[in-house]
Amino acid sequence: MQNSFTEENYLKIIHALSGRDGVEVSTNALAESTSTRAASVTDMLRKLADKGLIHYKKYQGVTLTESGEKVAIKVIRKHRLWEVFLVEKLGFGWDEVHDIAEELEHVPSEVLVEKLDAFLGHPKFDPHGDPIPDAKGNLTEPDYLILTDVHVGEKVLMMGVLDHAPSFLQHLDRSGITLGAVIEVKEINEYDKSASVQINGGPTLFISLEVSKNLLVQRR
Amino acid sequence: MQNSFTEENYLKIIHALSGRDGVEVSTNALAESTSTRAASVTDMLRKLADKGLIHYKKYQGVTLTESGEKVAIKVIRKHRLWEVFLVEKLGFGWDEVHDIAEELEHVPSEVLVEKLDAFLGHPKFDPHGDPIPDAKGNLTEPDYLILTDVHVGEKVLMMGVLDHAPSFLQHLDRSGITLGAVIEVKEINEYDKSASVQINGGPTLFISLEVSKNLLVQRR
DNA sequence: ATATATTTTTAGGTTAGTCTAAATTTTTTA
DNA sequence: TAAAAAATTTAGACTAACCTAAAAATATAT
Ligand SMILES: [Mn+2]
Ligand SMILES: [Mn+2]
Ligand SMILES: [Mn+2]
Ligand SMILES: [Mn+2]
């Protein structure tokens, strides 16, 4: 049988909260992420367990089964491909596409996804630098650094963001920090861990720890 | 407030069954079109009436209000634009797109529709020859002829279809009858009203009354 | 180790959209 | 124009996804 919009969202969120080592996700964490109450989460967990999509023992938290993982990854693939479409083809900003993709990701049709993928040229990353699972369901998270782990004097490439909030992305736009930008760390302030960074060999600017913590980068 | 997926479908179907002269639509006709029971339709009609989207008096059938008409036309605009996208950009056949568009038409976001429209070059017709309402909600049905109204000897242009069933569209594909094709009526058989027609000055073929009744054409 | 706090589940309800069966209204037929 | 047939509405129920309040299980702190 088909999974509902709501079920797909639960699976996607369990995948995200479970992390790459597949740690148990708590009822309260899910209530928070789904903007529902813990009691509602418990109801849904029983249902997902009955469908064989999650491992669930009362009071012990949940993890995805193989089949639940498959569904979650398909939804993530669709979400990220639609985001590429919205930015590359329709001209949306990277700060505007998440909510729309949140709807498009639930449109069913295998062939639609595959034709969209081909139309976009089989992109490997979405507009936020997140990897796009392939048609077989393989999702490989690249191991990026967080900018806070970079030492003074190092030059790194901007590869992605941890915070996807429009306000954060707009802040990066205003600072000229885009995917692929070269970031050289010039100075780190002992007191508040704020930093001076030079973008693409051009302007130098100050960024707060809050910003550094949300930037994914890579040594060249 | 927002209209649900289901409410949007009811409005769209009332629009279609009501025709251009806005005739009353019966409960049974809606039950048929929505694949539900008459009792379920009655419930929904009460709700749509409460929201001011339809004119409804018990036992008298329904018509759309101005505001219901607006919603219906927006949904139709989205449906047809997405069909253009699927055919023109993703390479689907005109027989494959209806069901997918049926889902995409309910994705909310005004700006998405307008950016999609611009991306497609503001098309005026969908892949089946149906007119696409403009951003302001103007929908002008061109007054095409049905092929059965064309006399022997006349040459007409193929402009659209009345039946959107995949099997009918595939039949047209196999016959070489596509949008824009020139159709010359060579002969009409008295007995069963089947006809011989020449397509684009090339091959001549026989078509049944069933086919003729579903072809929209225009004198040149 | 017990008391307290936190987390999770259970119990009992609500709303949207559907259903069947029965009642009512309208239409058709004799 | 009265009886029969057809269409429509009402009554009462069901499921999915949510809720609040209360009970039970687990974790934390004295
Ligand atoms: Mn997103
Ligand atoms: Mn993304
Ligand atoms: Mn269609
Ligand atoms: Mn169409």
Short mmCIF file of C-alpha atoms (C1' of nucleotides) and ligand atoms in Angstrom, two decimals:
data_model
loop_
_atom_site.label_atom_id
_atom_site.label_comp_id
_atom_site.label_asym_id
_atom_site.label_seq_id
_atom_site.Cartn_x
_atom_site.Cartn_y
_atom_site.Cartn_z
CA MET A 1 0.00 0.00 0.00
CA GLN A 2 0.90 3.67 -0.42
CA ASN A 3 2.32 5.82 2.38
CA SER A 4 0.51 9.03 3.25
CA PHE A 5 1.96 12.54 3.16
CA THR A 6 2.12 12.44 6.96
CA GLU A 7 3.80 9.04 7.13
CA GLU A 8 6.44 10.16 4.63
CA ASN A 9 7.19 13.19 6.76
CA TYR A 10 7.64 11.10 9.89
CA LEU A 11 10.04 8.78 8.08
CA LYS A 12 12.05 11.68 6.69
CA ILE A 13 12.32 13.29 10.12
CA ILE A 14 13.28 10.02 11.82
CA HIS A 15 16.00 9.64 9.19
CA ALA A 16 17.31 13.15 9.89
CA LEU A 17 17.25 12.84 13.69
CA SER A 18 18.68 9.34 13.62
CA GLY A 19 21.87 10.53 11.97
CA ARG A 20 24.33 8.41 10.03
CA ASP A 21 24.87 5.97 12.90
CA GLY A 22 21.14 5.27 13.18
CA VAL A 23 20.68 6.21 16.83
CA GLU A 24 17.24 5.86 18.48
CA VAL A 25 14.91 8.84 18.09
CA SER A 26 12.72 9.86 21.04
CA THR A 27 9.01 10.50 21.00
CA ASN A 28 9.49 14.05 22.27
CA ALA A 29 12.07 14.86 19.60
CA LEU A 30 9.56 13.77 16.96
CA ALA A 31 6.76 15.78 18.57
CA GLU A 32 9.02 18.83 18.41
CA SER A 33 10.02 18.27 14.78
CA THR A 34 6.52 17.49 13.55
CA SER A 35 4.90 20.28 15.59
CA THR A 36 2.52 17.79 17.18
CA ARG A 37 2.05 16.38 20.68
CA ALA A 38 3.84 13.35 22.07
CA ALA A 39 0.55 11.43 22.25
CA SER A 40 0.00 11.93 18.52
CA VAL A 41 3.51 10.72 17.82
CA THR A 42 2.90 7.55 19.80
CA ASP A 43 -0.19 6.84 17.67
CA MET A 44 1.78 7.28 14.47
CA LEU A 45 4.71 5.18 15.70
CA ARG A 46 2.39 2.27 16.35
CA LYS A 47 1.10 2.61 12.81
CA LEU A 48 4.54 2.86 11.21
CA ALA A 49 5.69 -0.15 13.23
CA ASP A 50 2.66 -2.15 12.06
CA LYS A 51 3.64 -1.33 8.48
CA GLY A 52 7.17 -2.54 9.13
CA LEU A 53 8.73 0.86 8.50
CA ILE A 54 10.29 1.40 11.94
CA HIS A 55 11.70 -0.60 14.84
CA TYR A 56 9.65 0.39 17.88
CA LYS A 57 9.60 -0.88 21.42
CA LYS A 58 7.55 1.09 23.91
CA TYR A 59 9.60 3.72 25.80
CA GLN A 60 12.75 2.83 23.83
CA GLY A 61 12.67 5.25 20.90
CA VAL A 62 12.62 4.31 17.23
CA THR A 63 14.89 3.65 14.27
CA LEU A 64 14.06 3.03 10.61
CA THR A 65 13.87 -0.49 9.21
CA GLU A 66 15.49 -1.15 5.82
CA SER A 67 12.18 -0.58 4.16
CA GLY A 68 11.52 2.62 6.13
CA GLU A 69 14.99 3.87 5.21
CA LYS A 70 14.22 3.25 1.54
CA VAL A 71 11.05 5.31 1.69
CA ALA A 72 12.80 8.13 3.57
CA ILE A 73 15.61 8.30 1.04
CA LYS A 74 13.18 8.42 -1.87
CA VAL A 75 11.45 11.39 -0.29
CA ILE A 76 14.78 13.11 0.32
CA ARG A 77 15.78 12.47 -3.30
CA LYS A 78 12.58 14.09 -4.53
CA HIS A 79 12.90 17.03 -2.14
CA ARG A 80 16.42 17.84 -3.25
CA LEU A 81 15.80 17.36 -6.97
CA TRP A 82 12.81 19.70 -6.83
CA GLU A 83 14.95 22.25 -5.00
CA VAL A 84 17.49 22.09 -7.82
CA PHE A 85 14.69 22.59 -10.33
CA LEU A 86 13.29 25.58 -8.47
CA VAL A 87 16.66 27.30 -8.24
CA GLU A 88 18.26 26.31 -11.56
CA LYS A 89 15.24 26.42 -13.84
CA LEU A 90 12.69 28.71 -12.23
CA GLY A 91 15.12 31.23 -10.75
CA PHE A 92 14.16 31.00 -7.09
CA GLY A 93 16.71 31.94 -4.43
CA TRP A 94 18.15 29.15 -2.25
CA ASP A 95 16.33 30.75 0.68
CA GLU A 96 12.91 30.38 -0.97
CA VAL A 97 12.71 26.78 -2.08
CA HIS A 98 12.44 24.61 1.01
CA ASP A 99 8.74 25.05 1.75
CA ILE A 100 7.72 24.47 -1.86
CA ALA A 101 9.90 21.36 -2.10
CA GLU A 102 8.25 20.19 1.12
CA GLU A 103 5.02 19.88 -0.92
CA LEU A 104 6.49 18.64 -4.21
CA GLU A 105 8.39 15.82 -2.47
CA HIS A 106 5.09 14.03 -1.83
CA VAL A 107 3.90 13.96 -5.44
CA PRO A 108 3.95 10.28 -6.35
CA SER A 109 5.37 8.85 -9.61
CA GLU A 110 8.68 7.09 -9.99
CA VAL A 111 8.95 8.07 -13.62
CA LEU A 112 8.42 11.74 -12.80
CA VAL A 113 11.42 11.73 -10.47
CA GLU A 114 13.62 9.98 -12.98
CA LYS A 115 12.66 12.29 -15.85
CA LEU A 116 13.17 15.31 -13.61
CA ASP A 117 16.60 13.98 -12.62
CA ALA A 118 17.56 13.56 -16.28
CA PHE A 119 16.21 17.01 -17.19
CA LEU A 120 18.39 18.55 -14.46
CA GLY A 121 21.47 16.64 -15.69
CA HIS A 122 21.66 14.19 -12.77
CA PRO A 123 22.80 16.72 -10.17
CA LYS A 124 24.78 15.37 -7.21
CA PHE A 125 24.02 18.19 -4.76
CA ASP A 126 21.06 20.41 -3.99
CA PRO A 127 21.23 24.24 -3.71
CA HIS A 128 22.27 23.97 -0.06
CA GLY A 129 25.10 21.57 -0.75
CA ASP A 130 23.20 18.51 0.47
CA PRO A 131 23.89 15.30 -1.47
CA ILE A 132 21.13 13.89 -3.68
CA PRO A 133 20.52 10.14 -3.29
CA ASP A 134 20.81 8.26 -6.60
CA ALA A 135 17.98 6.34 -8.25
CA LYS A 136 19.01 3.15 -6.43
CA GLY A 137 18.75 4.81 -3.04
CA ASN A 138 22.46 5.29 -2.34
CA LEU A 139 23.07 8.38 -0.25
CA THR A 140 26.67 9.21 0.62
CA GLU A 141 27.18 12.10 3.03
CA PRO A 142 30.48 13.78 2.13
CA ASP A 143 32.53 14.43 5.28
CA TYR A 144 32.87 18.15 5.36
CA LEU A 145 34.41 20.24 8.12
CA ILE A 146 32.59 22.89 10.05
CA LEU A 147 34.23 26.29 9.68
CA THR A 148 34.91 26.38 13.43
CA ASP A 149 37.37 23.50 12.89
CA VAL A 150 39.47 25.51 10.45
CA HIS A 151 42.66 27.18 11.71
CA VAL A 152 43.90 30.70 11.05
CA GLY A 153 45.69 30.90 7.71
CA GLU A 154 43.82 28.04 6.07
CA LYS A 155 41.89 28.44 2.82
CA VAL A 156 38.77 26.31 2.42
CA LEU A 157 35.88 25.90 -0.01
CA MET A 158 32.33 26.65 1.06
CA MET A 159 30.36 23.41 0.47
CA GLY A 160 27.09 23.64 2.37
CA VAL A 161 25.06 24.84 5.32
CA LEU A 162 23.76 23.19 8.47
CA ASP A 163 21.05 25.77 9.11
CA HIS A 164 18.57 26.03 6.22
CA ALA A 165 16.56 28.94 7.63
CA PRO A 166 15.80 31.64 5.04
CA SER A 167 17.14 34.33 7.38
CA PHE A 168 20.51 32.57 7.62
CA LEU A 169 20.73 32.00 3.86
CA GLN A 170 19.84 35.62 3.17
CA HIS A 171 22.55 36.69 5.60
CA LEU A 172 25.07 34.63 3.64
CA ASP A 173 23.84 36.19 0.38
CA ARG A 174 24.45 39.66 1.78
CA SER A 175 27.94 38.58 2.87
CA GLY A 176 28.79 37.12 -0.53
CA ILE A 177 29.24 33.65 0.94
CA THR A 178 27.89 31.27 -1.71
CA LEU A 179 28.47 27.61 -2.51
CA GLY A 180 31.95 27.20 -3.96
CA ALA A 181 33.32 30.41 -2.48
CA VAL A 182 36.92 30.34 -1.19
CA ILE A 183 37.06 31.27 2.47
CA GLU A 184 40.42 32.19 4.04
CA VAL A 185 40.42 32.44 7.83
CA LYS A 186 42.51 35.52 8.67
CA GLU A 187 41.90 35.81 12.41
CA ILE A 188 39.92 34.21 15.21
CA ASN A 189 39.01 36.27 18.24
CA GLU A 190 39.80 34.47 21.47
CA TYR A 191 37.00 36.14 23.40
CA ASP A 192 33.85 35.23 21.37
CA LYS A 193 35.30 32.98 18.65
CA SER A 194 34.15 35.41 15.98
CA ALA A 195 36.39 35.42 12.91
CA SER A 196 37.70 37.57 10.11
CA VAL A 197 37.46 35.78 6.81
CA GLN A 198 38.37 36.75 3.28
CA ILE A 199 35.92 35.70 0.57
CA ASN A 200 37.26 34.76 -2.89
CA GLY A 201 40.41 36.75 -2.27
CA GLY A 202 38.26 39.87 -2.13
CA PRO A 203 36.58 41.59 0.78
CA THR A 204 37.33 40.60 4.37
CA LEU A 205 34.45 40.40 6.80
CA PHE A 206 33.67 39.46 10.37
CA ILE A 207 31.46 36.48 11.05
CA SER A 208 30.06 35.39 14.40
CA LEU A 209 30.51 31.95 15.93
CA GLU A 210 26.81 31.38 15.18
CA VAL A 211 27.56 31.71 11.46
CA SER A 212 30.81 29.67 11.56
CA LYS A 213 29.02 26.80 13.28
CA ASN A 214 26.60 26.49 10.36
CA LEU A 215 29.05 26.57 7.45
CA LEU A 216 30.27 23.31 5.92
CA VAL A 217 33.63 23.59 4.20
CA GLN A 218 36.35 21.46 2.65
CA ARG A 219 40.15 21.80 2.44
CA ARG A 220 41.34 22.19 -1.14
CA MET B 1 -8.58 30.08 4.82
CA GLN B 2 -7.02 27.46 2.52
CA ASN B 3 -9.04 25.00 0.48
CA SER B 4 -8.19 21.32 0.78
CA PHE B 5 -7.12 19.00 -2.00
CA THR B 6 -10.61 17.50 -1.95
CA GLU B 7 -12.43 20.83 -2.01
CA GLU B 8 -10.33 21.99 -4.97
CA ASN B 9 -11.25 18.85 -6.87
CA TYR B 10 -14.96 19.34 -6.26
CA LEU B 11 -14.75 22.94 -7.50
CA LYS B 12 -12.82 21.93 -10.60
CA ILE B 13 -15.34 19.20 -11.41
CA ILE B 14 -18.33 21.50 -10.83
CA HIS B 15 -16.70 23.95 -13.23
CA ALA B 16 -16.27 21.27 -15.87
CA LEU B 17 -19.79 19.83 -15.54
CA SER B 18 -21.39 23.25 -15.34
CA GLY B 19 -20.15 24.17 -18.81
CA ARG B 20 -19.74 27.67 -20.18
CA ASP B 21 -23.37 28.61 -19.52
CA GLY B 22 -23.08 27.71 -15.84
CA VAL B 23 -25.88 25.15 -15.68
CA GLU B 24 -26.73 23.45 -12.35
CA VAL B 25 -24.76 20.31 -11.55
CA SER B 26 -26.54 17.38 -9.90
CA THR B 27 -25.45 15.46 -6.84
CA ASN B 28 -25.34 12.20 -8.76
CA ALA B 29 -23.18 13.68 -11.52
CA LEU B 30 -20.69 14.79 -8.87
CA ALA B 31 -20.77 11.40 -7.16
CA GLU B 32 -19.97 9.81 -10.52
CA SER B 33 -17.10 12.22 -11.30
CA THR B 34 -15.55 12.09 -7.84
CA SER B 35 -15.97 8.32 -7.52
CA THR B 36 -17.84 8.76 -4.25
CA ARG B 37 -21.43 8.21 -3.10
CA ALA B 38 -24.21 10.76 -3.36
CA ALA B 39 -24.39 11.02 0.43
CA SER B 40 -20.74 12.05 0.59
CA VAL B 41 -21.32 14.66 -2.09
CA THR B 42 -24.20 16.17 -0.13
CA ASP B 43 -21.91 16.57 2.90
CA MET B 44 -19.27 18.31 0.84
CA LEU B 45 -21.79 20.57 -0.89
CA ARG B 46 -22.97 21.83 2.49
CA LYS B 47 -19.38 22.64 3.38
CA LEU B 48 -18.59 24.40 0.10
CA ALA B 49 -21.82 26.40 0.43
CA ASP B 50 -20.87 27.45 3.98
CA LYS B 51 -17.55 28.69 2.61
CA GLY B 52 -19.34 30.70 -0.05
CA LEU B 53 -17.83 28.76 -2.92
CA ILE B 54 -21.05 27.40 -4.43
CA HIS B 55 -24.73 28.29 -4.74
CA TYR B 56 -26.63 25.39 -3.22
CA LYS B 57 -30.29 24.86 -2.46
CA LYS B 58 -31.33 21.40 -1.38
CA TYR B 59 -32.46 19.16 -4.25
CA GLN B 60 -31.73 21.93 -6.80
CA GLY B 61 -28.18 21.19 -7.89
CA VAL B 62 -25.21 23.55 -7.58
CA THR B 63 -23.30 26.24 -9.47
CA LEU B 64 -20.07 28.03 -8.58
CA THR B 65 -20.08 31.46 -6.95
CA GLU B 66 -17.66 34.09 -8.28
CA SER B 67 -15.21 33.12 -5.58
CA GLY B 68 -15.64 29.40 -6.28
CA GLU B 69 -15.08 30.06 -9.97
CA LYS B 70 -11.84 31.88 -9.16
CA VAL B 71 -10.52 28.94 -7.17
CA ALA B 72 -11.52 26.46 -9.90
CA ILE B 73 -9.80 28.48 -12.60
CA LYS B 74 -6.60 28.74 -10.57
CA VAL B 75 -6.53 24.97 -10.21
CA ILE B 76 -7.16 24.52 -13.95
CA ARG B 77 -4.35 26.98 -14.71
CA LYS B 78 -1.94 25.00 -12.58
CA HIS B 79 -3.06 21.67 -14.03
CA ARG B 80 -2.53 22.79 -17.62
CA LEU B 81 0.77 24.57 -16.99
CA TRP B 82 2.17 21.48 -15.30
CA GLU B 83 1.00 19.37 -18.25
CA VAL B 84 2.94 21.66 -20.59
CA PHE B 85 5.99 21.30 -18.37
CA LEU B 86 5.74 17.52 -18.32
CA VAL B 87 5.44 17.26 -22.11
CA GLU B 88 7.71 20.10 -23.25
CA LYS B 89 10.47 19.87 -20.67
CA LEU B 90 10.43 16.34 -19.28
CA GLY B 91 9.51 14.55 -22.49
CA PHE B 92 6.33 12.79 -21.39
CA GLY B 93 3.71 11.83 -23.98
CA TRP B 94 0.39 13.70 -23.97
CA ASP B 95 -1.25 10.46 -22.90
CA GLU B 96 0.87 10.20 -19.74
CA VAL B 97 0.58 13.56 -18.04
CA HIS B 98 -2.96 13.92 -16.75
CA ASP B 99 -2.65 11.87 -13.57
CA ILE B 100 0.61 13.51 -12.55
CA ALA B 101 -0.82 16.99 -13.19
CA GLU B 102 -3.78 15.95 -11.06
CA GLU B 103 -1.36 15.89 -8.11
CA LEU B 104 0.82 18.86 -9.04
CA GLU B 105 -2.21 21.13 -9.46
CA HIS B 106 -2.74 21.11 -5.68
CA VAL B 107 0.76 22.27 -4.73
CA PRO B 108 0.17 25.71 -3.22
CA SER B 109 2.29 28.81 -4.03
CA GLU B 110 1.22 31.64 -6.29
CA VAL B 111 4.82 32.52 -7.09
CA LEU B 112 5.56 28.95 -8.16
CA VAL B 113 2.79 29.07 -10.78
CA GLU B 114 3.91 32.41 -12.12
CA LYS B 115 7.57 31.39 -12.34
CA LEU B 116 6.58 28.14 -14.02
CA ASP B 117 4.44 30.07 -16.50
CA ALA B 118 7.37 32.36 -17.34
CA PHE B 119 9.77 29.40 -17.63
CA LEU B 120 7.41 27.79 -20.16
CA GLY B 121 7.12 31.02 -22.16
CA HIS B 122 3.53 31.83 -21.16
CA PRO B 123 1.89 29.06 -23.18
CA LYS B 124 -1.73 29.63 -24.24
CA PHE B 125 -2.72 25.98 -24.66
CA ASP B 126 -1.94 22.73 -22.92
CA PRO B 127 -0.79 19.53 -24.70
CA HIS B 128 -4.42 18.55 -25.38
CA GLY B 129 -5.31 21.89 -26.94
CA ASP B 130 -7.14 23.16 -23.86
CA PRO B 131 -6.74 26.89 -23.19
CA ILE B 132 -4.66 27.97 -20.17
CA PRO B 133 -6.27 30.68 -18.00
CA ASP B 134 -4.06 33.75 -17.60
CA ALA B 135 -2.67 34.99 -14.28
CA LYS B 136 -5.72 37.20 -13.75
CA GLY B 137 -8.11 34.28 -14.10
CA ASN B 138 -9.37 34.94 -17.62
CA LEU B 139 -10.25 31.75 -19.41
CA THR B 140 -11.52 32.02 -22.99
CA GLU B 141 -12.71 28.81 -24.57
CA PRO B 142 -12.00 29.04 -28.30
CA ASP B 143 -15.06 27.90 -30.29
CA TYR B 144 -13.82 24.94 -32.17
CA LEU B 145 -15.90 22.60 -34.32
CA ILE B 146 -16.27 18.93 -33.74
CA LEU B 147 -15.05 16.88 -36.69
CA THR B 148 -18.55 15.45 -37.16
CA ASP B 149 -19.68 18.98 -38.18
CA VAL B 150 -17.19 19.13 -41.05
CA HIS B 151 -18.42 18.39 -44.59
CA VAL B 152 -16.82 16.25 -47.23
CA GLY B 153 -14.14 18.19 -49.08
CA GLU B 154 -13.29 20.56 -46.25
CA LYS B 155 -9.78 20.89 -44.84
CA VAL B 156 -9.51 21.66 -41.13
CA LEU B 157 -6.82 21.98 -38.48
CA MET B 158 -6.70 19.59 -35.55
CA MET B 159 -6.93 21.78 -32.42
CA GLY B 160 -7.83 19.57 -29.47
CA VAL B 161 -9.58 16.56 -28.01
CA LEU B 162 -12.75 16.07 -25.99
CA ASP B 163 -11.76 12.69 -24.62
CA HIS B 164 -8.50 12.78 -22.63
CA ALA B 165 -8.25 9.04 -22.00
CA PRO B 166 -4.74 7.66 -22.59
CA SER B 167 -6.14 4.93 -24.85
CA PHE B 168 -7.79 7.51 -27.12
CA LEU B 169 -4.65 9.70 -27.25
CA GLN B 170 -2.50 6.67 -28.04
CA HIS B 171 -4.90 5.75 -30.82
CA LEU B 172 -4.45 9.22 -32.30
CA ASP B 173 -0.68 8.89 -32.03
CA ARG B 174 -0.78 5.65 -33.99
CA SER B 175 -2.95 7.36 -36.62
CA GLY B 176 -0.62 10.33 -36.93
CA ILE B 177 -3.33 12.74 -35.78
CA THR B 178 -1.50 15.32 -33.66
CA LEU B 179 -2.28 18.91 -32.65
CA GLY B 180 -1.92 21.16 -35.69
CA ALA B 181 -2.36 18.37 -38.23
CA VAL B 182 -4.34 19.21 -41.36
CA ILE B 183 -7.34 16.92 -41.75
CA GLU B 184 -9.18 16.72 -45.05
CA VAL B 185 -12.50 14.90 -44.99
CA LYS B 186 -12.60 12.76 -48.15
CA GLU B 187 -15.72 10.72 -47.54
CA ILE B 188 -18.39 10.10 -44.92
CA ASN B 189 -20.16 6.76 -44.84
CA GLU B 190 -23.91 7.15 -44.59
CA TYR B 191 -24.41 3.91 -42.70
CA ASP B 192 -22.22 4.36 -39.57
CA LYS B 193 -20.91 7.92 -40.06
CA SER B 194 -17.36 6.64 -40.21
CA ALA B 195 -15.09 8.76 -42.38
CA SER B 196 -12.05 8.68 -44.64
CA VAL B 197 -9.69 11.49 -43.82
CA GLN B 198 -6.34 12.54 -45.23
CA ILE B 199 -3.73 13.67 -42.68
CA ASN B 200 -1.27 16.42 -43.65
CA GLY B 201 -1.80 15.68 -47.34
CA GLY B 202 -0.28 12.25 -46.74
CA PRO B 203 -1.90 8.97 -45.77
CA THR B 204 -5.67 8.51 -45.87
CA LEU B 205 -7.29 6.58 -43.07
CA PHE B 206 -10.68 5.51 -41.79
CA ILE B 207 -11.91 6.86 -38.49
CA SER B 208 -15.01 5.81 -36.60
CA LEU B 209 -17.76 8.17 -35.46
CA GLU B 210 -16.46 7.60 -31.91
CA VAL B 211 -13.16 9.20 -32.92
CA SER B 212 -14.74 12.02 -34.96
CA LYS B 213 -16.94 13.00 -32.03
CA ASN B 214 -13.89 13.61 -29.88
CA LEU B 215 -11.79 15.70 -32.25
CA LEU B 216 -11.87 19.50 -32.02
CA VAL B 217 -10.96 21.25 -35.26
CA GLN B 218 -10.95 24.67 -36.88
CA ARG B 219 -11.47 25.90 -40.45
CA ARG B 220 -8.38 27.55 -41.86
"C1'" DA C 1 17.29 3.58 47.86
"C1'" DT C 2 13.65 6.35 47.82
"C1'" DA C 3 11.38 10.46 46.30
"C1'" DT C 4 10.85 13.59 42.57
"C1'" DA C 5 10.92 14.89 37.87
"C1'" DT C 6 10.64 13.76 33.13
"C1'" DT C 7 9.17 11.06 29.36
"C1'" DT C 8 6.00 8.19 27.20
"C1'" DT C 9 1.78 5.82 26.73
"C1'" DT C 10 -3.25 5.19 27.35
"C1'" DA C 11 -7.99 6.82 27.47
"C1'" DG C 12 -11.32 9.30 25.52
"C1'" DG C 13 -12.56 13.15 22.05
"C1'" DT C 14 -12.61 16.02 17.59
"C1'" DT C 15 -12.65 16.98 12.48
"C1'" DA C 16 -12.47 15.85 7.45
"C1'" DG C 17 -13.94 12.85 4.30
"C1'" DT C 18 -15.85 8.80 3.42
"C1'" DC C 19 -19.53 4.86 3.80
"C1'" DT C 20 -24.48 2.16 4.08
"C1'" DA C 21 -29.21 2.20 5.07
"C1'" DA C 22 -33.30 4.67 5.68
"C1'" DA C 23 -36.18 8.73 4.98
"C1'" DT C 24 -37.66 12.42 2.10
"C1'" DT C 25 -38.34 15.06 -2.07
"C1'" DT C 26 -38.76 15.41 -6.94
"C1'" DT C 27 -39.73 13.44 -11.40
"C1'" DT C 28 -41.87 10.23 -14.40
"C1'" DT C 29 -45.36 7.13 -15.76
"C1'" DA C 30 -49.75 5.14 -16.08
"C1'" DT D 1 -53.31 12.96 -10.60
"C1'" DA D 2 -52.08 9.12 -7.96
"C1'" DA D 3 -48.64 5.56 -7.86
"C1'" DA D 4 -44.02 4.18 -8.88
"C1'" DA D 5 -39.33 5.30 -9.78
"C1'" DA D 6 -35.37 8.06 -9.30
"C1'" DA D 7 -32.68 11.46 -7.02
"C1'" DT D 8 -31.28 13.52 -2.90
"C1'" DT D 9 -30.73 14.16 1.92
"C1'" DT D 10 -30.41 12.54 6.77
"C1'" DA D 11 -28.88 9.36 10.36
"C1'" DG D 12 -25.46 6.87 12.19
"C1'" DA D 13 -20.67 4.86 11.60
"C1'" DC D 14 -15.79 4.39 10.24
"C1'" DT D 15 -10.63 5.81 9.62
"C1'" DA D 16 -6.63 9.00 9.72
"C1'" DA D 17 -4.51 12.37 12.15
"C1'" DC D 18 -4.75 15.18 15.51
"C1'" DC D 19 -5.91 16.87 20.62
"C1'" DT D 20 -6.03 17.09 26.30
"C1'" DA D 21 -5.81 14.91 30.63
"C1'" DA D 22 -4.48 11.13 33.33
"C1'" DA D 23 -1.75 6.99 34.18
"C1'" DA D 24 2.45 4.43 33.85
"C1'" DA D 25 7.31 3.85 33.04
"C1'" DT D 26 11.93 5.59 33.15
"C1'" DA D 27 15.50 8.73 34.63
"C1'" DT D 28 17.49 11.90 38.08
"C1'" DA D 29 18.56 13.70 42.53
"C1'" DT D 30 18.82 13.66 47.22
MN MN E 1 14.93 21.68 1.90
MN MN E 2 18.09 21.52 0.52
MN MN E 3 -5.43 16.85 -17.68
MN MN E 4 -4.94 18.76 -20.56
#
